[in-house]
Amino acid sequence: MQDNADLLALVRTIPDFPKPGIQFRDITTLIHNGWGLRTAIDRMATASAPYQPTLVAGIEARGFIFGAGIAHQLGLGFVPVRKSKKLPGAVIGIDYELEYGVDRLEIHNDVLGPDDRVLIIDDLIATGGTATATVNLIRMAGAKVSAACFLVDLPDLGGTDRLRAQEVPVETLLVFEGH
Ligand SMILES: O=P(O)(O)OC[C@H]1O[C@H](OP(=O)(O)OP(=O)(O)O)[C@H](O)[C@@H]1O
Ligand SMILES: Nc1ncnc2[nH]cnc12
């Protein structure tokens, strides 16, 4: 198994952001480092390729940073999963709960079909609310989820277990125990 301690050391923790009690795992320090950004994308692409995706879905906003790079690496197209009222065309959408709030995700309603095997990409999984909503959105659109890959996992918040219970293969690189 790959030792990702080198990448882990580039993630900064900021206590009490955006609310008291949240330990915010800040990936801006990792992406500021050229080696860190390239290596994170390379390793996420390598972990995801065996699931044979046909499209990459990146979740706004931090999922775009990694998702576009992974799509480039794998030679696949990219579907932006956006917060509400950002996409110009007809959309399908779903409401979801965050570790610290409520939000809504949307995709264009004509970008996925039954032959698509979609790889979900985000920077981080916490409660899994965002990723679970994305799985539901992709399945509502009639496509399959091939796998989901996250740079950071907060396993104590249960997100990866929640996704696996929906029969989604999950890959993560960096694990932070605790909340
Ligand atoms: O597993 P969950 O509990 O759902 O939390 C994880 C989500 O929260 C963060 O995004 P956020 O909604 O803060 O948006 P941003 O990427 O626009 O900052 C993160 O980038 C994930 O998308
Ligand atoms: N603890 C956390 N750190 C960074 N991003 C998050 N998104 C949800 N929870 C988070």
Short mmCIF file of N, CA and C and ligand atoms in Angstrom, two decimals:
data_model
loop_
_atom_site.label_atom_id
_atom_site.label_comp_id
_atom_site.label_asym_id
_atom_site.label_seq_id
_atom_site.Cartn_x
_atom_site.Cartn_y
_atom_site.Cartn_z
N MET A 1 0.84 -1.20 0.00
CA MET A 1 0.00 0.00 0.00
C MET A 1 0.88 1.25 0.00
N GLN A 2 0.41 2.26 -0.73
CA GLN A 2 1.17 3.50 -0.83
C GLN A 2 1.17 4.25 0.50
N ASP A 3 2.35 4.75 0.90
CA ASP A 3 2.43 5.57 2.11
C ASP A 3 2.18 7.02 1.71
N ASN A 4 1.08 7.58 2.19
CA ASN A 4 0.72 8.95 1.81
C ASN A 4 1.08 9.97 2.89
N ALA A 5 2.00 9.60 3.80
CA ALA A 5 2.37 10.53 4.88
C ALA A 5 2.93 11.83 4.30
N ASP A 6 3.58 11.74 3.13
CA ASP A 6 4.14 12.93 2.49
C ASP A 6 3.03 13.92 2.12
N LEU A 7 1.94 13.41 1.58
CA LEU A 7 0.80 14.28 1.23
C LEU A 7 0.05 14.75 2.47
N LEU A 8 -0.13 13.85 3.43
CA LEU A 8 -0.85 14.18 4.66
C LEU A 8 -0.24 15.40 5.36
N ALA A 9 1.09 15.47 5.32
CA ALA A 9 1.79 16.56 6.00
C ALA A 9 1.50 17.92 5.36
N LEU A 10 0.95 17.92 4.14
CA LEU A 10 0.66 19.19 3.45
C LEU A 10 -0.74 19.73 3.75
N VAL A 11 -1.57 18.93 4.45
CA VAL A 11 -2.92 19.41 4.80
C VAL A 11 -2.85 20.13 6.15
N ARG A 12 -3.42 21.33 6.19
CA ARG A 12 -3.39 22.15 7.41
C ARG A 12 -4.72 21.98 8.15
N THR A 13 -4.64 21.94 9.49
CA THR A 13 -5.87 21.87 10.28
C THR A 13 -6.12 23.21 10.96
N ILE A 14 -7.35 23.74 10.75
CA ILE A 14 -7.73 25.02 11.36
C ILE A 14 -8.90 24.76 12.30
N PRO A 15 -8.69 24.93 13.62
CA PRO A 15 -9.77 24.66 14.56
C PRO A 15 -10.88 25.70 14.51
N ASP A 16 -12.10 25.24 14.77
CA ASP A 16 -13.26 26.13 14.92
C ASP A 16 -13.62 26.91 13.65
N PHE A 17 -13.39 26.30 12.47
CA PHE A 17 -13.84 26.90 11.21
C PHE A 17 -14.70 25.87 10.48
N PRO A 18 -15.84 26.28 9.92
CA PRO A 18 -16.47 27.59 9.96
C PRO A 18 -17.32 27.82 11.21
N LYS A 19 -17.35 26.80 12.09
CA LYS A 19 -18.15 26.92 13.33
C LYS A 19 -17.34 26.35 14.47
N PRO A 20 -17.62 26.77 15.72
CA PRO A 20 -16.93 26.18 16.86
C PRO A 20 -17.08 24.66 16.88
N GLY A 21 -15.97 23.98 17.17
CA GLY A 21 -16.00 22.53 17.27
C GLY A 21 -15.60 21.81 16.00
N ILE A 22 -15.59 22.50 14.85
CA ILE A 22 -15.18 21.86 13.59
C ILE A 22 -13.66 21.98 13.44
N GLN A 23 -13.01 20.85 13.20
CA GLN A 23 -11.58 20.85 12.84
C GLN A 23 -11.52 20.89 11.32
N PHE A 24 -11.25 22.03 10.74
CA PHE A 24 -11.29 22.16 9.29
C PHE A 24 -9.99 21.65 8.68
N ARG A 25 -10.09 20.65 7.83
CA ARG A 25 -8.93 20.07 7.14
C ARG A 25 -8.76 20.83 5.83
N ASP A 26 -7.79 21.71 5.81
CA ASP A 26 -7.62 22.71 4.74
C ASP A 26 -6.64 22.20 3.68
N ILE A 27 -7.17 21.92 2.47
CA ILE A 27 -6.31 21.38 1.40
C ILE A 27 -5.65 22.49 0.57
N THR A 28 -5.90 23.76 0.90
CA THR A 28 -5.27 24.83 0.10
C THR A 28 -3.75 24.80 0.26
N THR A 29 -3.28 24.33 1.41
CA THR A 29 -1.83 24.25 1.61
C THR A 29 -1.22 23.13 0.75
N LEU A 30 -1.99 22.07 0.53
CA LEU A 30 -1.51 20.97 -0.33
C LEU A 30 -1.49 21.40 -1.79
N ILE A 31 -2.56 22.10 -2.24
CA ILE A 31 -2.60 22.47 -3.67
C ILE A 31 -1.69 23.65 -3.99
N HIS A 32 -1.27 24.37 -2.97
CA HIS A 32 -0.30 25.47 -3.17
C HIS A 32 1.07 24.92 -3.54
N ASN A 33 1.29 23.66 -3.18
CA ASN A 33 2.57 22.99 -3.42
C ASN A 33 2.47 22.22 -4.74
N GLY A 34 3.30 22.55 -5.71
CA GLY A 34 3.20 21.94 -7.04
C GLY A 34 3.30 20.43 -7.00
N TRP A 35 4.27 19.94 -6.22
CA TRP A 35 4.41 18.49 -6.08
C TRP A 35 3.16 17.90 -5.44
N GLY A 36 2.62 18.59 -4.42
CA GLY A 36 1.45 18.08 -3.71
C GLY A 36 0.23 17.97 -4.61
N LEU A 37 -0.03 19.01 -5.40
CA LEU A 37 -1.20 18.99 -6.28
C LEU A 37 -1.06 17.88 -7.32
N ARG A 38 0.11 17.80 -7.95
CA ARG A 38 0.31 16.79 -8.99
C ARG A 38 0.23 15.38 -8.40
N THR A 39 0.86 15.19 -7.24
CA THR A 39 0.90 13.84 -6.66
C THR A 39 -0.47 13.40 -6.18
N ALA A 40 -1.23 14.33 -5.60
CA ALA A 40 -2.59 13.98 -5.15
C ALA A 40 -3.43 13.54 -6.35
N ILE A 41 -3.38 14.30 -7.43
CA ILE A 41 -4.16 13.96 -8.63
C ILE A 41 -3.68 12.64 -9.22
N ASP A 42 -2.36 12.45 -9.31
CA ASP A 42 -1.82 11.20 -9.87
C ASP A 42 -2.29 10.00 -9.05
N ARG A 43 -2.20 10.10 -7.73
CA ARG A 43 -2.55 8.94 -6.89
C ARG A 43 -4.05 8.70 -6.88
N MET A 44 -4.86 9.77 -6.93
CA MET A 44 -6.31 9.57 -7.00
C MET A 44 -6.68 8.93 -8.34
N ALA A 45 -6.04 9.35 -9.41
CA ALA A 45 -6.33 8.77 -10.73
C ALA A 45 -5.92 7.30 -10.76
N THR A 46 -4.77 6.98 -10.19
CA THR A 46 -4.29 5.58 -10.17
C THR A 46 -5.25 4.70 -9.37
N ALA A 47 -5.74 5.22 -8.23
CA ALA A 47 -6.66 4.43 -7.40
C ALA A 47 -8.01 4.24 -8.08
N SER A 48 -8.40 5.19 -8.93
CA SER A 48 -9.74 5.18 -9.53
C SER A 48 -9.80 4.41 -10.86
N ALA A 49 -8.70 4.36 -11.57
CA ALA A 49 -8.70 3.78 -12.93
C ALA A 49 -9.24 2.34 -12.98
N PRO A 50 -8.93 1.45 -11.99
CA PRO A 50 -9.42 0.07 -12.09
C PRO A 50 -10.95 -0.06 -12.11
N TYR A 51 -11.67 0.97 -11.70
CA TYR A 51 -13.14 0.90 -11.70
C TYR A 51 -13.73 1.21 -13.08
N GLN A 52 -12.84 1.50 -14.03
CA GLN A 52 -13.20 1.70 -15.43
C GLN A 52 -14.33 2.73 -15.63
N PRO A 53 -14.16 3.92 -15.06
CA PRO A 53 -15.17 4.95 -15.27
C PRO A 53 -15.18 5.43 -16.72
N THR A 54 -16.32 5.99 -17.12
CA THR A 54 -16.43 6.60 -18.46
C THR A 54 -16.56 8.12 -18.38
N LEU A 55 -16.82 8.64 -17.17
CA LEU A 55 -16.96 10.08 -16.95
C LEU A 55 -16.53 10.39 -15.51
N VAL A 56 -16.07 11.61 -15.28
CA VAL A 56 -15.74 12.05 -13.92
C VAL A 56 -16.75 13.13 -13.51
N ALA A 57 -17.33 12.97 -12.30
CA ALA A 57 -18.22 14.00 -11.74
C ALA A 57 -17.49 14.63 -10.55
N GLY A 58 -17.19 15.92 -10.64
CA GLY A 58 -16.52 16.65 -9.56
C GLY A 58 -17.54 17.50 -8.83
N ILE A 59 -17.43 17.53 -7.48
CA ILE A 59 -18.41 18.25 -6.66
C ILE A 59 -17.88 19.64 -6.32
N GLU A 60 -18.71 20.66 -6.58
CA GLU A 60 -18.36 22.06 -6.29
C GLU A 60 -18.05 22.24 -4.80
N ALA A 61 -17.08 23.02 -4.47
CA ALA A 61 -16.11 23.66 -5.34
C ALA A 61 -14.77 22.91 -5.33
N ARG A 62 -14.42 22.34 -4.17
CA ARG A 62 -13.08 21.76 -4.08
C ARG A 62 -12.93 20.49 -4.91
N GLY A 63 -14.06 19.84 -5.21
CA GLY A 63 -14.01 18.65 -6.07
C GLY A 63 -13.65 18.98 -7.50
N PHE A 64 -13.84 20.25 -7.91
CA PHE A 64 -13.46 20.64 -9.27
C PHE A 64 -11.94 20.61 -9.44
N ILE A 65 -11.23 20.99 -8.38
CA ILE A 65 -9.76 21.10 -8.47
C ILE A 65 -9.15 19.75 -8.79
N PHE A 66 -9.62 18.72 -8.08
CA PHE A 66 -9.06 17.38 -8.27
C PHE A 66 -9.75 16.66 -9.43
N GLY A 67 -11.05 16.85 -9.56
CA GLY A 67 -11.81 16.13 -10.58
C GLY A 67 -11.35 16.44 -11.99
N ALA A 68 -11.08 17.71 -12.27
CA ALA A 68 -10.65 18.07 -13.62
C ALA A 68 -9.29 17.45 -13.94
N GLY A 69 -8.40 17.46 -12.95
CA GLY A 69 -7.07 16.86 -13.16
C GLY A 69 -7.16 15.36 -13.37
N ILE A 70 -8.02 14.71 -12.60
CA ILE A 70 -8.19 13.25 -12.74
C ILE A 70 -8.82 12.92 -14.09
N ALA A 71 -9.82 13.70 -14.52
CA ALA A 71 -10.43 13.48 -15.83
C ALA A 71 -9.37 13.63 -16.93
N HIS A 72 -8.52 14.62 -16.79
CA HIS A 72 -7.42 14.82 -17.75
C HIS A 72 -6.50 13.60 -17.78
N GLN A 73 -6.13 13.13 -16.60
CA GLN A 73 -5.22 11.98 -16.49
C GLN A 73 -5.82 10.74 -17.15
N LEU A 74 -7.13 10.54 -16.94
CA LEU A 74 -7.78 9.32 -17.42
C LEU A 74 -8.34 9.48 -18.83
N GLY A 75 -8.25 10.69 -19.39
CA GLY A 75 -8.77 10.93 -20.75
C GLY A 75 -10.28 10.89 -20.81
N LEU A 76 -10.94 11.33 -19.73
CA LEU A 76 -12.40 11.27 -19.64
C LEU A 76 -13.00 12.68 -19.61
N GLY A 77 -14.30 12.76 -19.92
CA GLY A 77 -15.03 14.02 -19.78
C GLY A 77 -15.36 14.30 -18.33
N PHE A 78 -15.76 15.55 -18.07
CA PHE A 78 -16.00 16.03 -16.71
C PHE A 78 -17.42 16.59 -16.59
N VAL A 79 -18.12 16.18 -15.54
CA VAL A 79 -19.46 16.69 -15.24
C VAL A 79 -19.39 17.50 -13.95
N PRO A 80 -19.69 18.80 -13.99
CA PRO A 80 -19.70 19.58 -12.74
C PRO A 80 -20.99 19.33 -11.97
N VAL A 81 -20.83 18.93 -10.71
CA VAL A 81 -21.97 18.80 -9.80
C VAL A 81 -21.99 20.10 -9.00
N ARG A 82 -23.02 20.96 -9.27
CA ARG A 82 -22.95 22.33 -8.79
C ARG A 82 -23.96 22.62 -7.71
N LYS A 83 -23.66 23.62 -6.90
CA LYS A 83 -24.61 24.15 -5.94
C LYS A 83 -25.77 24.79 -6.71
N SER A 84 -26.91 25.04 -6.04
CA SER A 84 -28.13 25.39 -6.76
C SER A 84 -28.03 26.73 -7.50
N LYS A 85 -28.71 26.75 -8.66
CA LYS A 85 -28.88 27.97 -9.47
C LYS A 85 -27.59 28.46 -10.12
N LYS A 86 -26.63 27.56 -10.35
CA LYS A 86 -25.39 27.95 -11.03
C LYS A 86 -25.38 27.48 -12.48
N LEU A 87 -26.06 26.37 -12.78
CA LEU A 87 -26.02 25.81 -14.13
C LEU A 87 -27.06 26.49 -15.02
N PRO A 88 -26.71 26.78 -16.27
CA PRO A 88 -27.62 27.56 -17.12
C PRO A 88 -28.74 26.75 -17.78
N GLY A 89 -28.52 25.46 -17.98
CA GLY A 89 -29.52 24.65 -18.68
C GLY A 89 -30.51 24.01 -17.72
N ALA A 90 -31.39 23.13 -18.28
CA ALA A 90 -32.36 22.42 -17.43
C ALA A 90 -31.61 21.44 -16.53
N VAL A 91 -31.99 21.38 -15.26
CA VAL A 91 -31.24 20.59 -14.28
C VAL A 91 -32.14 19.57 -13.58
N ILE A 92 -31.47 18.57 -12.96
CA ILE A 92 -32.11 17.80 -11.90
C ILE A 92 -31.32 18.08 -10.63
N GLY A 93 -32.01 18.14 -9.49
CA GLY A 93 -31.33 18.54 -8.26
C GLY A 93 -31.80 17.74 -7.06
N ILE A 94 -31.04 17.89 -5.97
CA ILE A 94 -31.34 17.16 -4.74
C ILE A 94 -30.83 17.97 -3.54
N ASP A 95 -31.63 18.02 -2.47
CA ASP A 95 -31.21 18.69 -1.22
C ASP A 95 -30.41 17.72 -0.36
N TYR A 96 -29.49 18.25 0.44
CA TYR A 96 -28.66 17.39 1.29
C TYR A 96 -28.18 18.14 2.52
N GLU A 97 -27.75 17.39 3.54
CA GLU A 97 -27.25 17.99 4.78
C GLU A 97 -25.74 17.89 4.84
N LEU A 98 -25.10 18.97 5.31
CA LEU A 98 -23.65 19.03 5.52
C LEU A 98 -23.32 18.82 7.00
N GLU A 99 -22.03 18.64 7.29
CA GLU A 99 -21.57 18.60 8.68
C GLU A 99 -21.97 19.90 9.38
N TYR A 100 -22.05 21.00 8.61
CA TYR A 100 -22.35 22.30 9.22
C TYR A 100 -23.35 23.11 8.41
N GLY A 101 -24.41 22.46 7.90
CA GLY A 101 -25.44 23.22 7.20
C GLY A 101 -26.29 22.38 6.25
N VAL A 102 -27.06 23.05 5.41
CA VAL A 102 -27.93 22.40 4.42
C VAL A 102 -27.65 23.04 3.07
N ASP A 103 -27.71 22.25 1.98
CA ASP A 103 -27.42 22.81 0.66
C ASP A 103 -28.16 22.00 -0.41
N ARG A 104 -27.95 22.35 -1.68
CA ARG A 104 -28.61 21.67 -2.79
C ARG A 104 -27.60 21.48 -3.92
N LEU A 105 -27.62 20.31 -4.56
CA LEU A 105 -26.72 20.02 -5.69
C LEU A 105 -27.53 19.79 -6.95
N GLU A 106 -26.96 20.19 -8.08
CA GLU A 106 -27.64 20.03 -9.36
C GLU A 106 -26.65 19.58 -10.44
N ILE A 107 -27.20 18.86 -11.45
CA ILE A 107 -26.45 18.59 -12.69
C ILE A 107 -27.38 18.90 -13.86
N HIS A 108 -26.80 19.16 -15.01
CA HIS A 108 -27.64 19.30 -16.21
C HIS A 108 -28.37 17.99 -16.46
N ASN A 109 -29.59 18.07 -16.95
CA ASN A 109 -30.41 16.86 -17.06
C ASN A 109 -30.14 16.04 -18.32
N ASP A 110 -29.17 16.49 -19.14
CA ASP A 110 -28.93 15.76 -20.40
C ASP A 110 -27.48 15.25 -20.53
N VAL A 111 -26.77 15.16 -19.39
CA VAL A 111 -25.35 14.79 -19.48
C VAL A 111 -25.06 13.34 -19.13
N LEU A 112 -26.03 12.63 -18.56
CA LEU A 112 -25.80 11.24 -18.14
C LEU A 112 -26.85 10.33 -18.74
N GLY A 113 -26.42 9.09 -19.04
CA GLY A 113 -27.34 8.09 -19.56
C GLY A 113 -26.96 6.71 -19.07
N PRO A 114 -27.70 5.69 -19.51
CA PRO A 114 -27.52 4.34 -18.97
C PRO A 114 -26.16 3.71 -19.26
N ASP A 115 -25.44 4.20 -20.25
CA ASP A 115 -24.13 3.61 -20.57
C ASP A 115 -23.00 4.25 -19.75
N ASP A 116 -23.31 5.27 -18.97
CA ASP A 116 -22.25 5.98 -18.23
C ASP A 116 -21.94 5.30 -16.90
N ARG A 117 -20.64 5.19 -16.63
CA ARG A 117 -20.12 4.69 -15.34
C ARG A 117 -19.34 5.85 -14.73
N VAL A 118 -19.95 6.50 -13.76
CA VAL A 118 -19.46 7.80 -13.30
C VAL A 118 -18.56 7.63 -12.07
N LEU A 119 -17.40 8.27 -12.13
CA LEU A 119 -16.47 8.34 -11.01
C LEU A 119 -16.72 9.65 -10.27
N ILE A 120 -17.10 9.57 -8.98
CA ILE A 120 -17.35 10.77 -8.17
C ILE A 120 -16.05 11.19 -7.49
N ILE A 121 -15.73 12.48 -7.62
CA ILE A 121 -14.50 13.01 -7.02
C ILE A 121 -14.81 14.21 -6.12
N ASP A 122 -14.23 14.19 -4.91
CA ASP A 122 -14.28 15.37 -4.04
C ASP A 122 -12.99 15.42 -3.23
N ASP A 123 -12.74 16.59 -2.63
CA ASP A 123 -11.50 16.70 -1.83
C ASP A 123 -11.62 15.91 -0.55
N LEU A 124 -12.84 15.79 0.00
CA LEU A 124 -12.97 15.29 1.38
C LEU A 124 -14.35 14.68 1.58
N ILE A 125 -14.40 13.60 2.37
CA ILE A 125 -15.68 13.04 2.81
C ILE A 125 -15.74 13.07 4.33
N ALA A 126 -16.85 13.65 4.83
CA ALA A 126 -17.06 13.76 6.29
C ALA A 126 -18.28 12.92 6.66
N THR A 127 -19.48 13.53 6.71
CA THR A 127 -20.70 12.76 7.00
C THR A 127 -21.14 11.92 5.80
N GLY A 128 -20.64 12.27 4.62
CA GLY A 128 -21.07 11.59 3.39
C GLY A 128 -22.36 12.15 2.82
N GLY A 129 -22.90 13.21 3.43
CA GLY A 129 -24.14 13.79 2.92
C GLY A 129 -24.01 14.29 1.48
N THR A 130 -22.91 14.96 1.20
CA THR A 130 -22.69 15.50 -0.15
C THR A 130 -22.51 14.37 -1.16
N ALA A 131 -21.70 13.40 -0.80
CA ALA A 131 -21.42 12.29 -1.72
C ALA A 131 -22.65 11.42 -1.93
N THR A 132 -23.41 11.17 -0.86
CA THR A 132 -24.62 10.36 -0.99
C THR A 132 -25.64 11.06 -1.89
N ALA A 133 -25.78 12.38 -1.72
CA ALA A 133 -26.67 13.14 -2.59
C ALA A 133 -26.22 13.03 -4.05
N THR A 134 -24.91 13.06 -4.27
CA THR A 134 -24.37 12.95 -5.63
C THR A 134 -24.65 11.57 -6.21
N VAL A 135 -24.49 10.53 -5.42
CA VAL A 135 -24.82 9.16 -5.87
C VAL A 135 -26.30 9.12 -6.28
N ASN A 136 -27.17 9.68 -5.45
CA ASN A 136 -28.61 9.66 -5.75
C ASN A 136 -28.92 10.43 -7.03
N LEU A 137 -28.24 11.56 -7.19
CA LEU A 137 -28.44 12.39 -8.39
C LEU A 137 -28.03 11.62 -9.65
N ILE A 138 -26.88 10.98 -9.60
CA ILE A 138 -26.38 10.23 -10.76
C ILE A 138 -27.33 9.07 -11.09
N ARG A 139 -27.80 8.39 -10.05
CA ARG A 139 -28.72 7.27 -10.28
C ARG A 139 -30.08 7.78 -10.76
N MET A 140 -30.55 8.92 -10.24
CA MET A 140 -31.81 9.53 -10.74
C MET A 140 -31.70 9.84 -12.23
N ALA A 141 -30.49 10.19 -12.67
CA ALA A 141 -30.27 10.53 -14.08
C ALA A 141 -30.14 9.28 -14.94
N GLY A 142 -30.17 8.11 -14.33
CA GLY A 142 -30.16 6.86 -15.09
C GLY A 142 -28.79 6.26 -15.32
N ALA A 143 -27.74 6.86 -14.75
CA ALA A 143 -26.38 6.35 -14.94
C ALA A 143 -25.95 5.49 -13.75
N LYS A 144 -24.79 4.81 -13.92
CA LYS A 144 -24.23 4.01 -12.84
C LYS A 144 -23.09 4.79 -12.17
N VAL A 145 -22.87 4.49 -10.89
CA VAL A 145 -21.71 5.03 -10.17
C VAL A 145 -20.64 3.95 -10.19
N SER A 146 -19.49 4.25 -10.80
CA SER A 146 -18.43 3.22 -10.85
C SER A 146 -17.68 3.18 -9.53
N ALA A 147 -17.41 4.34 -8.94
CA ALA A 147 -16.67 4.43 -7.67
C ALA A 147 -16.68 5.89 -7.23
N ALA A 148 -16.20 6.11 -6.01
CA ALA A 148 -16.01 7.47 -5.50
C ALA A 148 -14.62 7.55 -4.89
N CYS A 149 -13.93 8.66 -5.15
CA CYS A 149 -12.56 8.81 -4.65
C CYS A 149 -12.41 10.19 -4.00
N PHE A 150 -11.84 10.18 -2.79
CA PHE A 150 -11.68 11.41 -2.00
C PHE A 150 -10.22 11.50 -1.58
N LEU A 151 -9.68 12.71 -1.57
CA LEU A 151 -8.32 12.88 -1.06
C LEU A 151 -8.30 12.65 0.45
N VAL A 152 -9.28 13.23 1.17
CA VAL A 152 -9.29 13.18 2.63
C VAL A 152 -10.52 12.44 3.14
N ASP A 153 -10.32 11.56 4.11
CA ASP A 153 -11.42 10.84 4.78
C ASP A 153 -11.42 11.21 6.27
N LEU A 154 -12.61 11.59 6.77
CA LEU A 154 -12.82 11.76 8.22
C LEU A 154 -13.70 10.60 8.67
N PRO A 155 -13.11 9.42 8.93
CA PRO A 155 -13.92 8.19 9.08
C PRO A 155 -14.85 8.22 10.28
N ASP A 156 -14.49 9.00 11.31
CA ASP A 156 -15.34 9.02 12.50
C ASP A 156 -16.70 9.68 12.23
N LEU A 157 -16.83 10.40 11.12
CA LEU A 157 -18.11 11.01 10.76
C LEU A 157 -18.97 10.07 9.90
N GLY A 158 -18.40 8.92 9.50
CA GLY A 158 -19.23 7.84 8.94
C GLY A 158 -19.52 7.89 7.46
N GLY A 159 -18.94 8.85 6.74
CA GLY A 159 -19.29 9.01 5.32
C GLY A 159 -18.92 7.83 4.45
N THR A 160 -17.72 7.29 4.64
CA THR A 160 -17.31 6.19 3.76
C THR A 160 -18.17 4.94 4.02
N ASP A 161 -18.51 4.69 5.29
CA ASP A 161 -19.40 3.56 5.60
C ASP A 161 -20.76 3.76 4.92
N ARG A 162 -21.25 5.00 4.99
CA ARG A 162 -22.56 5.31 4.41
C ARG A 162 -22.57 5.07 2.89
N LEU A 163 -21.49 5.46 2.24
CA LEU A 163 -21.41 5.26 0.78
C LEU A 163 -21.29 3.79 0.43
N ARG A 164 -20.46 3.08 1.20
CA ARG A 164 -20.28 1.64 0.91
C ARG A 164 -21.59 0.89 1.12
N ALA A 165 -22.42 1.37 2.06
CA ALA A 165 -23.73 0.73 2.29
C ALA A 165 -24.65 0.92 1.08
N GLN A 166 -24.33 1.89 0.25
CA GLN A 166 -25.09 2.10 -1.00
C GLN A 166 -24.42 1.37 -2.17
N GLU A 167 -23.51 0.46 -1.85
CA GLU A 167 -22.81 -0.34 -2.86
C GLU A 167 -21.98 0.52 -3.81
N VAL A 168 -21.33 1.54 -3.25
CA VAL A 168 -20.39 2.36 -4.01
C VAL A 168 -18.98 2.01 -3.54
N PRO A 169 -18.08 1.54 -4.43
CA PRO A 169 -16.68 1.35 -4.04
C PRO A 169 -16.07 2.71 -3.69
N VAL A 170 -15.31 2.77 -2.61
CA VAL A 170 -14.75 4.04 -2.13
C VAL A 170 -13.24 3.93 -1.99
N GLU A 171 -12.53 4.92 -2.53
CA GLU A 171 -11.08 5.04 -2.36
C GLU A 171 -10.77 6.37 -1.66
N THR A 172 -9.88 6.32 -0.66
CA THR A 172 -9.42 7.55 0.00
C THR A 172 -7.91 7.46 0.19
N LEU A 173 -7.26 8.63 0.23
CA LEU A 173 -5.79 8.64 0.36
C LEU A 173 -5.34 9.00 1.77
N LEU A 174 -5.97 10.02 2.39
CA LEU A 174 -5.47 10.58 3.65
C LEU A 174 -6.56 10.46 4.71
N VAL A 175 -6.23 9.84 5.83
CA VAL A 175 -7.23 9.60 6.87
C VAL A 175 -6.90 10.46 8.10
N PHE A 176 -7.90 11.23 8.57
CA PHE A 176 -7.77 12.00 9.81
C PHE A 176 -8.76 11.43 10.81
N GLU A 177 -8.25 10.83 11.89
CA GLU A 177 -9.12 10.29 12.93
C GLU A 177 -9.65 11.46 13.76
N GLY A 178 -10.83 11.26 14.38
CA GLY A 178 -11.44 12.32 15.19
C GLY A 178 -12.31 13.21 14.32
N HIS A 179 -12.89 14.24 14.93
CA HIS A 179 -13.84 15.08 14.18
C HIS A 179 -13.16 16.31 13.63
O1 LIG B 1 -19.25 14.52 3.71
P1 LIG B 1 -19.92 15.83 3.99
O2 LIG B 1 -20.31 15.97 5.43
O3 LIG B 1 -21.08 16.07 3.07
O4 LIG B 1 -18.87 16.99 3.75
C1 LIG B 1 -17.95 17.03 2.69
C2 LIG B 1 -18.20 18.18 1.77
O5 LIG B 1 -18.03 19.43 2.46
C3 LIG B 1 -17.08 20.23 1.75
O6 LIG B 1 -17.66 21.06 0.81
P2 LIG B 1 -18.50 22.36 1.16
O7 LIG B 1 -19.96 22.00 1.09
O8 LIG B 1 -17.98 22.98 2.40
O9 LIG B 1 -18.28 23.27 -0.11
P3 LIG B 1 -17.01 23.90 -0.87
O10 LIG B 1 -16.26 22.78 -1.56
O11 LIG B 1 -17.68 24.80 -1.85
O12 LIG B 1 -16.15 24.62 0.13
C4 LIG B 1 -16.20 19.21 1.07
O13 LIG B 1 -15.50 19.78 -0.03
C5 LIG B 1 -17.20 18.18 0.63
O14 LIG B 1 -17.84 18.53 -0.58
N1 LIG B 2 -13.95 19.06 8.82
C1 LIG B 2 -13.94 19.48 7.53
N2 LIG B 2 -12.82 20.02 6.99
C2 LIG B 2 -12.83 20.44 5.71
N3 LIG B 2 -13.88 20.35 4.91
C3 LIG B 2 -15.01 19.82 5.40
N4 LIG B 2 -16.21 19.56 4.84
C4 LIG B 2 -17.00 19.01 5.79
N5 LIG B 2 -16.34 18.85 6.94
C5 LIG B 2 -15.09 19.36 6.73
#
